[in-house]
mmCIF file of C-alpha atoms in Angstrom:
data_model
loop_
_atom_site.group_PDB
_atom_site.id
_atom_site.type_symbol
_atom_site.label_atom_id
_atom_site.label_comp_id
_atom_site.label_asym_id
_atom_site.label_seq_id
_atom_site.Cartn_x
_atom_site.Cartn_y
_atom_site.Cartn_z
ATOM 1 C CA MET A 30 -61.812 78.272 165.298
ATOM 2 C CA ASN A 31 -62.484 81.917 165.277
ATOM 3 C CA ILE A 32 -61.028 84.107 163.032
ATOM 4 C CA LEU A 33 -61.561 87.391 164.890
ATOM 5 C CA SER A 34 -59.776 85.466 167.781
ATOM 6 C CA ILE A 35 -57.044 84.611 165.466
ATOM 7 C CA PHE A 36 -56.119 88.000 164.548
ATOM 8 C CA THR A 37 -57.147 89.797 167.699
ATOM 9 C CA ASN A 38 -54.677 87.429 169.634
ATOM 10 C CA PRO A 39 -51.444 89.559 170.739
ATOM 11 C CA TYR A 40 -49.432 86.732 170.869
ATOM 12 C CA LEU A 41 -50.198 86.204 167.266
ATOM 13 C CA TRP A 42 -48.370 89.799 166.360
ATOM 14 C CA ALA A 43 -45.736 88.851 169.313
ATOM 15 C CA SER A 44 -44.665 85.508 167.503
ATOM 16 C CA THR A 45 -44.535 87.480 164.126
ATOM 17 C CA ILE A 46 -41.879 89.936 165.252
ATOM 18 C CA ALA A 47 -40.052 86.643 166.714
ATOM 19 C CA MET A 48 -40.331 84.746 163.520
ATOM 20 C CA ALA A 49 -39.090 87.699 161.656
ATOM 21 C CA VAL A 50 -35.814 87.941 163.142
ATOM 22 C CA PRO A 51 -33.960 85.059 161.743
ATOM 23 C CA LEU A 52 -34.891 86.584 158.534
ATOM 24 C CA ALA A 53 -34.730 90.161 158.867
ATOM 25 C CA LEU A 54 -30.925 89.937 159.882
ATOM 26 C CA PRO A 55 -29.680 87.981 157.109
ATOM 27 C CA ALA A 56 -31.997 90.026 154.545
ATOM 28 C CA ILE A 57 -30.158 93.053 155.786
ATOM 29 C CA GLY A 58 -27.043 91.215 155.451
ATOM 30 C CA GLY A 59 -27.687 90.334 151.701
ATOM 31 C CA THR A 60 -28.862 94.102 151.187
ATOM 32 C CA PHE A 61 -25.439 94.937 151.879
ATOM 33 C CA SER A 62 -23.461 92.368 150.086
ATOM 34 C CA GLU A 63 -25.833 92.899 146.755
ATOM 35 C CA ARG A 64 -25.278 96.731 147.244
ATOM 36 C CA ALA A 65 -21.559 95.991 146.622
ATOM 37 C CA GLY A 66 -22.455 94.090 143.911
ATOM 38 C CA VAL A 67 -21.622 90.528 145.162
ATOM 39 C CA VAL A 68 -24.782 88.178 144.813
ATOM 40 C CA ASN A 69 -23.996 85.865 148.473
ATOM 41 C CA ILE A 70 -26.688 83.124 148.970
ATOM 42 C CA SER A 71 -24.582 81.494 151.219
ATOM 43 C CA MET A 72 -26.958 83.366 154.198
ATOM 44 C CA GLU A 73 -28.381 79.970 154.674
ATOM 45 C CA GLY A 74 -25.003 77.867 155.172
ATOM 46 C CA ILE A 75 -23.684 80.874 157.542
ATOM 47 C CA MET A 76 -27.029 80.792 159.779
ATOM 48 C CA LEU A 77 -26.404 77.047 160.337
ATOM 49 C CA ILE A 78 -22.771 77.622 160.889
ATOM 50 C CA SER A 79 -23.329 80.052 163.135
ATOM 51 C CA ALA A 80 -26.187 78.652 165.005
ATOM 52 C CA PHE A 81 -24.287 75.649 166.093
ATOM 53 C CA VAL A 82 -21.179 77.601 166.928
ATOM 54 C CA SER A 83 -22.601 79.385 168.696
ATOM 55 C CA VAL A 84 -24.820 76.666 170.861
ATOM 56 C CA ALA A 85 -21.228 74.776 171.104
ATOM 57 C CA PHE A 86 -19.550 77.668 172.697
ATOM 58 C CA SER A 87 -22.389 78.500 174.814
ATOM 59 C CA ALA A 88 -22.610 75.034 176.234
ATOM 60 C CA TYR A 89 -19.127 74.642 176.713
ATOM 61 C CA PHE A 90 -18.271 78.029 178.554
ATOM 62 C CA HIS A 91 -21.851 78.397 180.116
ATOM 63 C CA ASN A 92 -22.060 81.825 178.565
ATOM 64 C CA ALA A 93 -24.601 82.685 175.955
ATOM 65 C CA TRP A 94 -22.984 86.118 175.417
ATOM 66 C CA LEU A 95 -19.977 84.093 174.406
ATOM 67 C CA GLY A 96 -22.019 81.606 171.933
ATOM 68 C CA LEU A 97 -22.972 84.407 170.264
ATOM 69 C CA LEU A 98 -19.816 86.400 169.744
ATOM 70 C CA ALA A 99 -18.465 83.055 168.584
ATOM 71 C CA GLY A 100 -21.328 82.308 166.139
ATOM 72 C CA VAL A 101 -20.727 86.068 164.470
ATOM 73 C CA ILE A 102 -17.160 85.313 164.203
ATOM 74 C CA SER A 103 -17.677 81.984 162.761
ATOM 75 C CA GLY A 104 -20.135 84.090 160.007
ATOM 76 C CA ILE A 105 -17.654 86.753 159.500
ATOM 77 C CA LEU A 106 -14.417 83.919 158.927
ATOM 78 C CA VAL A 107 -17.039 81.810 156.515
ATOM 79 C CA ALA A 108 -18.216 85.419 154.632
ATOM 80 C CA TYR A 109 -14.423 86.277 154.011
ATOM 81 C CA VAL A 110 -13.645 83.467 152.267
ATOM 82 C CA PHE A 111 -16.394 83.976 150.262
ATOM 83 C CA ALA A 112 -15.435 87.338 149.306
ATOM 84 C CA TRP A 113 -12.074 86.380 148.575
ATOM 85 C CA ALA A 114 -13.547 83.171 146.287
ATOM 86 C CA ALA A 115 -15.948 86.065 144.673
ATOM 87 C CA ALA A 116 -13.993 89.615 144.280
ATOM 88 C CA LYS A 117 -10.505 87.663 143.926
ATOM 89 C CA MET A 118 -10.677 84.764 142.393
ATOM 90 C CA TYR A 119 -13.621 85.810 140.149
ATOM 91 C CA ALA A 120 -15.644 82.547 141.118
ATOM 92 C CA ASN A 121 -19.496 82.102 140.042
ATOM 93 C CA GLN A 122 -21.138 83.645 142.620
ATOM 94 C CA ILE A 123 -24.426 81.458 142.827
ATOM 95 C CA VAL A 124 -22.515 78.008 142.370
ATOM 96 C CA LEU A 125 -19.898 79.516 145.490
ATOM 97 C CA GLY A 126 -23.305 80.351 147.317
ATOM 98 C CA MET A 127 -24.974 76.979 147.036
ATOM 99 C CA ALA A 128 -21.226 75.119 147.605
ATOM 100 C CA PHE A 129 -21.196 76.776 150.783
ATOM 101 C CA ASN A 130 -24.727 75.853 151.870
ATOM 102 C CA ILE A 131 -23.765 72.248 151.119
ATOM 103 C CA PHE A 132 -20.560 72.082 153.080
ATOM 104 C CA ALA A 133 -22.207 74.182 155.604
ATOM 105 C CA SER A 134 -25.276 71.471 156.099
ATOM 106 C CA GLY A 135 -22.613 68.574 155.761
ATOM 107 C CA ILE A 136 -20.400 69.687 158.231
ATOM 108 C CA THR A 137 -22.757 70.712 160.881
ATOM 109 C CA ALA A 138 -24.662 67.418 160.771
ATOM 110 C CA TYR A 139 -21.147 65.603 160.831
ATOM 111 C CA LEU A 140 -19.922 67.964 163.715
ATOM 112 C CA PHE A 141 -23.364 67.578 165.489
ATOM 113 C CA ASN A 142 -23.197 64.103 165.868
ATOM 114 C CA ALA A 143 -19.573 63.832 166.312
ATOM 115 C CA ILE A 144 -19.621 65.730 169.640
ATOM 116 C CA TYR A 145 -23.069 65.268 171.018
ATOM 117 C CA GLY A 146 -24.262 62.359 169.283
ATOM 118 C CA PRO A 147 -27.978 60.656 169.834
ATOM 119 C CA GLU A 148 -28.322 62.665 173.206
ATOM 120 C CA GLY A 149 -28.086 66.167 171.428
ATOM 121 C CA THR A 150 -27.041 69.455 173.123
ATOM 122 C CA PRO A 151 -26.367 69.778 176.863
ATOM 123 C CA PHE A 152 -30.025 70.570 178.064
ATOM 124 C CA ASP A 153 -28.553 72.848 180.477
ATOM 125 C CA THR A 154 -27.317 74.899 177.382
ATOM 126 C CA PRO A 155 -27.705 78.978 178.437
ATOM 127 C CA LYS A 156 -29.593 81.072 175.753
ATOM 128 C CA LEU A 157 -30.364 84.851 175.502
ATOM 129 C CA PRO A 158 -32.443 86.191 177.764
ATOM 130 C CA ASP A 159 -35.687 87.870 177.225
ATOM 131 C CA VAL A 160 -36.477 91.196 178.361
ATOM 132 C CA LYS A 161 -39.335 93.072 179.874
ATOM 133 C CA ILE A 162 -39.716 96.729 179.122
ATOM 134 C CA PRO A 163 -40.554 98.594 182.240
ATOM 135 C CA VAL A 164 -43.902 100.811 181.584
ATOM 136 C CA ILE A 165 -44.538 99.240 178.110
ATOM 137 C CA ASP A 166 -44.704 95.906 179.840
ATOM 138 C CA LYS A 167 -48.358 96.924 181.915
ATOM 139 C CA ILE A 168 -50.015 98.454 178.576
ATOM 140 C CA PRO A 169 -52.567 96.105 177.533
ATOM 141 C CA ILE A 170 -51.954 94.095 174.136
ATOM 142 C CA ILE A 171 -48.968 96.302 173.120
ATOM 143 C CA GLY A 172 -47.061 94.835 176.311
ATOM 144 C CA GLN A 173 -47.530 91.518 175.227
ATOM 145 C CA ILE A 174 -46.505 92.362 171.695
ATOM 146 C CA LEU A 175 -43.705 94.375 172.197
ATOM 147 C CA SER A 176 -42.256 93.054 176.002
ATOM 148 C CA GLY A 177 -40.997 90.290 176.827
ATOM 149 C CA GLN A 178 -39.221 89.321 173.541
ATOM 150 C CA ASN A 179 -35.661 87.774 173.389
ATOM 151 C CA VAL A 180 -32.730 90.169 173.778
ATOM 152 C CA MET A 181 -32.548 89.848 170.029
ATOM 153 C CA VAL A 182 -35.442 91.191 168.780
ATOM 154 C CA TYR A 183 -34.114 94.613 170.533
ATOM 155 C CA ILE A 184 -30.925 94.050 168.722
ATOM 156 C CA MET A 185 -32.670 93.611 165.621
ATOM 157 C CA PHE A 186 -34.745 96.742 165.813
ATOM 158 C CA VAL A 187 -31.226 98.884 166.590
ATOM 159 C CA LEU A 188 -29.347 97.323 163.734
ATOM 160 C CA ILE A 189 -32.305 98.228 161.527
ATOM 161 C CA ILE A 190 -32.130 101.853 162.164
ATOM 162 C CA LEU A 191 -28.271 101.867 161.992
ATOM 163 C CA SER A 192 -28.280 99.757 158.477
ATOM 164 C CA GLN A 193 -30.461 102.296 157.004
ATOM 165 C CA TRP A 194 -28.430 105.272 158.305
ATOM 166 C CA PHE A 195 -25.066 103.558 157.166
ATOM 167 C CA LEU A 196 -26.118 102.668 153.930
ATOM 168 C CA PHE A 197 -27.938 106.218 153.008
ATOM 169 C CA LYS A 198 -26.361 108.387 155.105
ATOM 170 C CA THR A 199 -22.678 107.972 155.386
ATOM 171 C CA THR A 200 -19.928 108.267 152.876
ATOM 172 C CA VAL A 201 -18.934 104.708 153.318
ATOM 173 C CA GLY A 202 -22.325 103.678 152.653
ATOM 174 C CA LEU A 203 -22.514 105.790 149.093
ATOM 175 C CA ARG A 204 -19.579 104.068 148.105
ATOM 176 C CA LEU A 205 -20.695 100.731 148.903
ATOM 177 C CA ARG A 206 -23.664 101.292 146.704
ATOM 178 C CA ALA A 207 -21.329 103.127 143.946
ATOM 179 C CA VAL A 208 -19.313 99.998 143.646
ATOM 180 C CA GLY A 209 -22.831 97.767 143.379
ATOM 181 C CA GLU A 210 -23.720 99.951 140.906
ATOM 182 C CA ASN A 211 -21.026 101.340 138.531
ATOM 183 C CA PRO A 212 -17.682 99.541 139.875
ATOM 184 C CA GLU A 213 -15.759 101.414 137.180
ATOM 185 C CA ALA A 214 -16.806 104.809 137.364
ATOM 186 C CA ALA A 215 -16.235 104.157 141.491
ATOM 187 C CA GLU A 216 -12.823 102.881 140.987
ATOM 188 C CA THR A 217 -12.514 105.840 138.312
ATOM 189 C CA ALA A 218 -13.180 108.274 141.530
ATOM 190 C CA GLY A 219 -10.593 106.658 143.508
ATOM 191 C CA ILE A 220 -12.850 103.926 145.518
ATOM 192 C CA ASP A 221 -11.313 100.662 146.759
ATOM 193 C CA VAL A 222 -13.699 98.278 144.643
ATOM 194 C CA VAL A 223 -12.343 95.374 145.985
ATOM 195 C CA LYS A 224 -11.805 96.271 149.756
ATOM 196 C CA MET A 225 -15.717 97.639 149.718
ATOM 197 C CA LYS A 226 -16.986 93.949 148.152
ATOM 198 C CA TYR A 227 -15.039 92.472 151.408
ATOM 199 C CA LEU A 228 -16.853 94.953 153.646
ATOM 200 C CA GLY A 229 -20.611 94.299 152.061
ATOM 201 C CA VAL A 230 -19.968 90.563 152.313
ATOM 202 C CA ILE A 231 -17.901 90.336 155.751
ATOM 203 C CA LEU A 232 -21.415 92.828 156.787
ATOM 204 C CA GLY A 233 -23.653 90.201 155.273
ATOM 205 C CA GLY A 234 -22.277 87.076 156.962
ATOM 206 C CA ALA A 235 -21.939 89.050 160.235
ATOM 207 C CA PHE A 236 -25.850 89.580 160.313
ATOM 208 C CA SER A 237 -26.353 86.312 158.792
ATOM 209 C CA ALA A 238 -24.600 84.901 161.701
ATOM 210 C CA LEU A 239 -26.489 86.561 164.340
ATOM 211 C CA GLY A 240 -30.017 85.408 162.612
ATOM 212 C CA GLY A 241 -28.310 81.603 162.961
ATOM 213 C CA ALA A 242 -26.896 82.416 166.478
ATOM 214 C CA TYR A 243 -30.881 83.333 167.489
ATOM 215 C CA LEU A 244 -32.421 80.105 166.207
ATOM 216 C CA SER A 245 -29.970 78.085 168.330
ATOM 217 C CA ILE A 246 -29.648 80.304 171.855
ATOM 218 C CA GLY A 247 -32.540 82.638 171.359
ATOM 219 C CA VAL A 248 -35.601 80.855 170.580
ATOM 220 C CA LEU A 249 -33.855 77.264 171.926
ATOM 221 C CA ASN A 250 -30.986 76.233 173.705
ATOM 222 C CA SER A 251 -30.169 73.513 171.115
ATOM 223 C CA PHE A 252 -29.092 72.981 167.815
ATOM 224 C CA SER A 253 -30.250 70.019 165.450
ATOM 225 C CA PRO A 254 -29.581 69.455 161.784
ATOM 226 C CA GLU A 255 -30.653 71.677 159.122
ATOM 227 C CA MET A 256 -32.502 74.269 162.141
ATOM 228 C CA SER A 257 -32.332 76.894 159.748
ATOM 229 C CA SER A 258 -35.127 75.297 157.194
ATOM 230 C CA GLY A 259 -34.494 77.568 154.336
ATOM 231 C CA ARG A 260 -35.072 80.796 156.129
ATOM 232 C CA GLY A 261 -31.722 81.727 154.408
ATOM 233 C CA TYR A 262 -33.366 81.379 151.243
ATOM 234 C CA ILE A 263 -36.625 83.645 152.128
ATOM 235 C CA ALA A 264 -34.351 86.162 153.845
ATOM 236 C CA LEU A 265 -33.230 86.379 150.019
ATOM 237 C CA ALA A 266 -36.549 86.688 149.440
ATOM 238 C CA ALA A 267 -37.404 89.599 151.599
ATOM 239 C CA MET A 268 -34.306 91.418 150.623
ATOM 240 C CA ILE A 269 -35.639 91.570 147.076
ATOM 241 C CA PHE A 270 -39.346 92.070 147.983
ATOM 242 C CA GLY A 271 -38.035 94.964 150.145
ATOM 243 C CA LYS A 272 -35.737 96.372 147.295
ATOM 244 C CA TRP A 273 -32.567 95.843 148.905
ATOM 245 C CA THR A 274 -33.233 98.223 151.656
ATOM 246 C CA PRO A 275 -32.555 97.438 155.319
ATOM 247 C CA VAL A 276 -35.882 99.082 156.240
ATOM 248 C CA GLY A 277 -37.887 97.519 153.507
ATOM 249 C CA SER A 278 -36.079 93.712 153.744
ATOM 250 C CA PHE A 279 -37.457 94.060 157.814
ATOM 251 C CA LEU A 280 -40.590 95.007 156.684
ATOM 252 C CA ALA A 281 -41.031 91.891 153.966
ATOM 253 C CA SER A 282 -39.720 89.432 156.859
ATOM 254 C CA LEU A 283 -42.470 90.689 159.213
ATOM 255 C CA LEU A 284 -44.368 89.547 156.362
ATOM 256 C CA PHE A 285 -42.927 86.019 156.417
ATOM 257 C CA GLY A 286 -42.883 86.065 160.034
ATOM 258 C CA PHE A 287 -46.475 86.877 159.967
ATOM 259 C CA ALA A 288 -47.279 83.396 157.527
ATOM 260 C CA THR A 289 -44.971 81.660 159.460
ATOM 261 C CA ALA A 290 -47.199 82.435 162.707
ATOM 262 C CA LEU A 291 -50.343 82.008 161.573
ATOM 263 C CA SER A 292 -49.282 78.770 160.484
ATOM 264 C CA TYR A 293 -48.109 77.681 163.322
ATOM 265 C CA THR A 294 -51.726 79.324 165.059
ATOM 266 C CA LEU A 295 -53.405 77.151 162.532
ATOM 267 C CA GLN A 296 -52.583 73.658 163.641
ATOM 268 C CA GLU A 297 -55.018 73.672 165.870
ATOM 269 C CA SER A 298 -57.897 73.843 163.211
ATOM 270 C CA SER A 299 -59.161 71.327 161.001
ATOM 271 C CA ILE A 300 -56.813 72.155 158.119
ATOM 272 C CA SER A 301 -54.265 69.685 156.970
ATOM 273 C CA LYS A 302 -50.967 70.635 158.482
ATOM 274 C CA ASN A 303 -49.275 69.727 155.268
ATOM 275 C CA ILE A 304 -50.761 72.174 153.893
ATOM 276 C CA ILE A 305 -50.312 75.072 156.696
ATOM 277 C CA MET A 306 -46.845 74.101 156.873
ATOM 278 C CA MET A 307 -46.433 75.367 153.079
ATOM 279 C CA LEU A 308 -47.945 79.022 154.058
ATOM 280 C CA PRO A 309 -44.475 80.910 154.433
ATOM 281 C CA TYR A 310 -43.362 79.258 151.462
ATOM 282 C CA VAL A 311 -46.357 79.937 149.375
ATOM 283 C CA VAL A 312 -46.257 83.418 150.679
ATOM 284 C CA THR A 313 -42.640 83.708 149.485
ATOM 285 C CA ILE A 314 -43.294 82.722 146.308
ATOM 286 C CA LEU A 315 -46.667 84.721 145.751
ATOM 287 C CA ALA A 316 -44.347 87.846 146.858
ATOM 288 C CA LEU A 317 -41.938 87.780 144.217
ATOM 289 C CA ILE A 318 -44.067 87.101 141.817
ATOM 290 C CA GLY A 319 -46.284 90.266 142.380
ATOM 291 C CA ILE A 320 -42.918 92.438 142.901
ATOM 292 C CA GLY A 321 -40.204 90.445 141.390
ATOM 293 C CA GLY A 322 -40.437 91.827 138.209
ATOM 294 C CA LYS A 323 -40.794 95.638 139.821
ATOM 295 C CA SER A 324 -37.810 95.145 142.013
ATOM 296 C CA VAL A 325 -34.879 96.657 140.225
ATOM 297 C CA ALA A 326 -31.275 95.019 141.553
ATOM 298 C CA PRO A 327 -27.841 96.865 141.708
ATOM 299 C CA ALA A 328 -26.813 97.139 138.385
ATOM 300 C CA ALA A 329 -23.601 95.375 138.352
ATOM 301 C CA ASP A 330 -25.105 92.850 141.077
ATOM 302 C CA GLY A 331 -23.262 89.859 140.581
ATOM 303 C CA ILE A 332 -21.066 90.661 137.543
ATOM 304 C CA PRO A 333 -17.341 90.007 138.607
ATOM 305 C CA TYR A 334 -15.005 93.106 138.125
ATOM 306 C CA ARG A 335 -11.169 92.892 137.263
ATOM 307 C CA PRO A 336 -9.660 96.065 139.162
ATOM 308 C CA LYS A 337 -7.654 98.113 136.485
ATOM 309 C CA LYS A 338 -4.841 98.802 138.751
#
């Protein structure tokens, strides 16, 4: 296999963007949560629950958009429970996140087998549409990369811009970041610390849910147990690599998306498939080794805060 032909293939770069979606969305969601001072590693579990709920509603109502809405609502509900346990009950956030992930893995596998059995989700389950962009679609190479992607790709781009603006250009975003840096000072300034933590975690749940829905009704039109395949954890790495910013998280997700897309492309080569499938995870580890020590998390990230009021 010619190395040059691999890297000049526009479909590799189109796949890179597509593979970045289920990483970038939960990574941005995690950014909101951690900027509010809550470590939320339950992104993996929220993605799984949303993926199942989305495909179940899409199949039952024959409407992928309704499935997407149901998936996001499920993510918000799970995130609300997480926020309550973390901000109100002062639970250990790492243990709490792992518990949510284990629960999500078990409940989605059980419901999938109980409802659909060995036949799996219906083959005619609607999926979110692919979108061709006029004019750009006709441009050589660029059209092949940017046009014809699933609609969630374009939703992701809009959300990246809105998230960056919200977090760094609005009063609410400033308050959210203040809570994550110094909740005591924020409370003294009149900011409702608990409310901001709820907001950050719930936004994180909604974004993670979008990533899960993309897997089941964007890329595919079906669900399988454990289909998130550790993407929630890679998204956590992307968030750290992106230094807790929406744009940075997206760029880091592109790197990991490229590693995944490249691993699929190299499967046609003589390299062992087991080694190839390790590539995205190896890139994740190397990225964290290279920059993990240089990235500084919000000062109060993961530290329970008991309001004085």
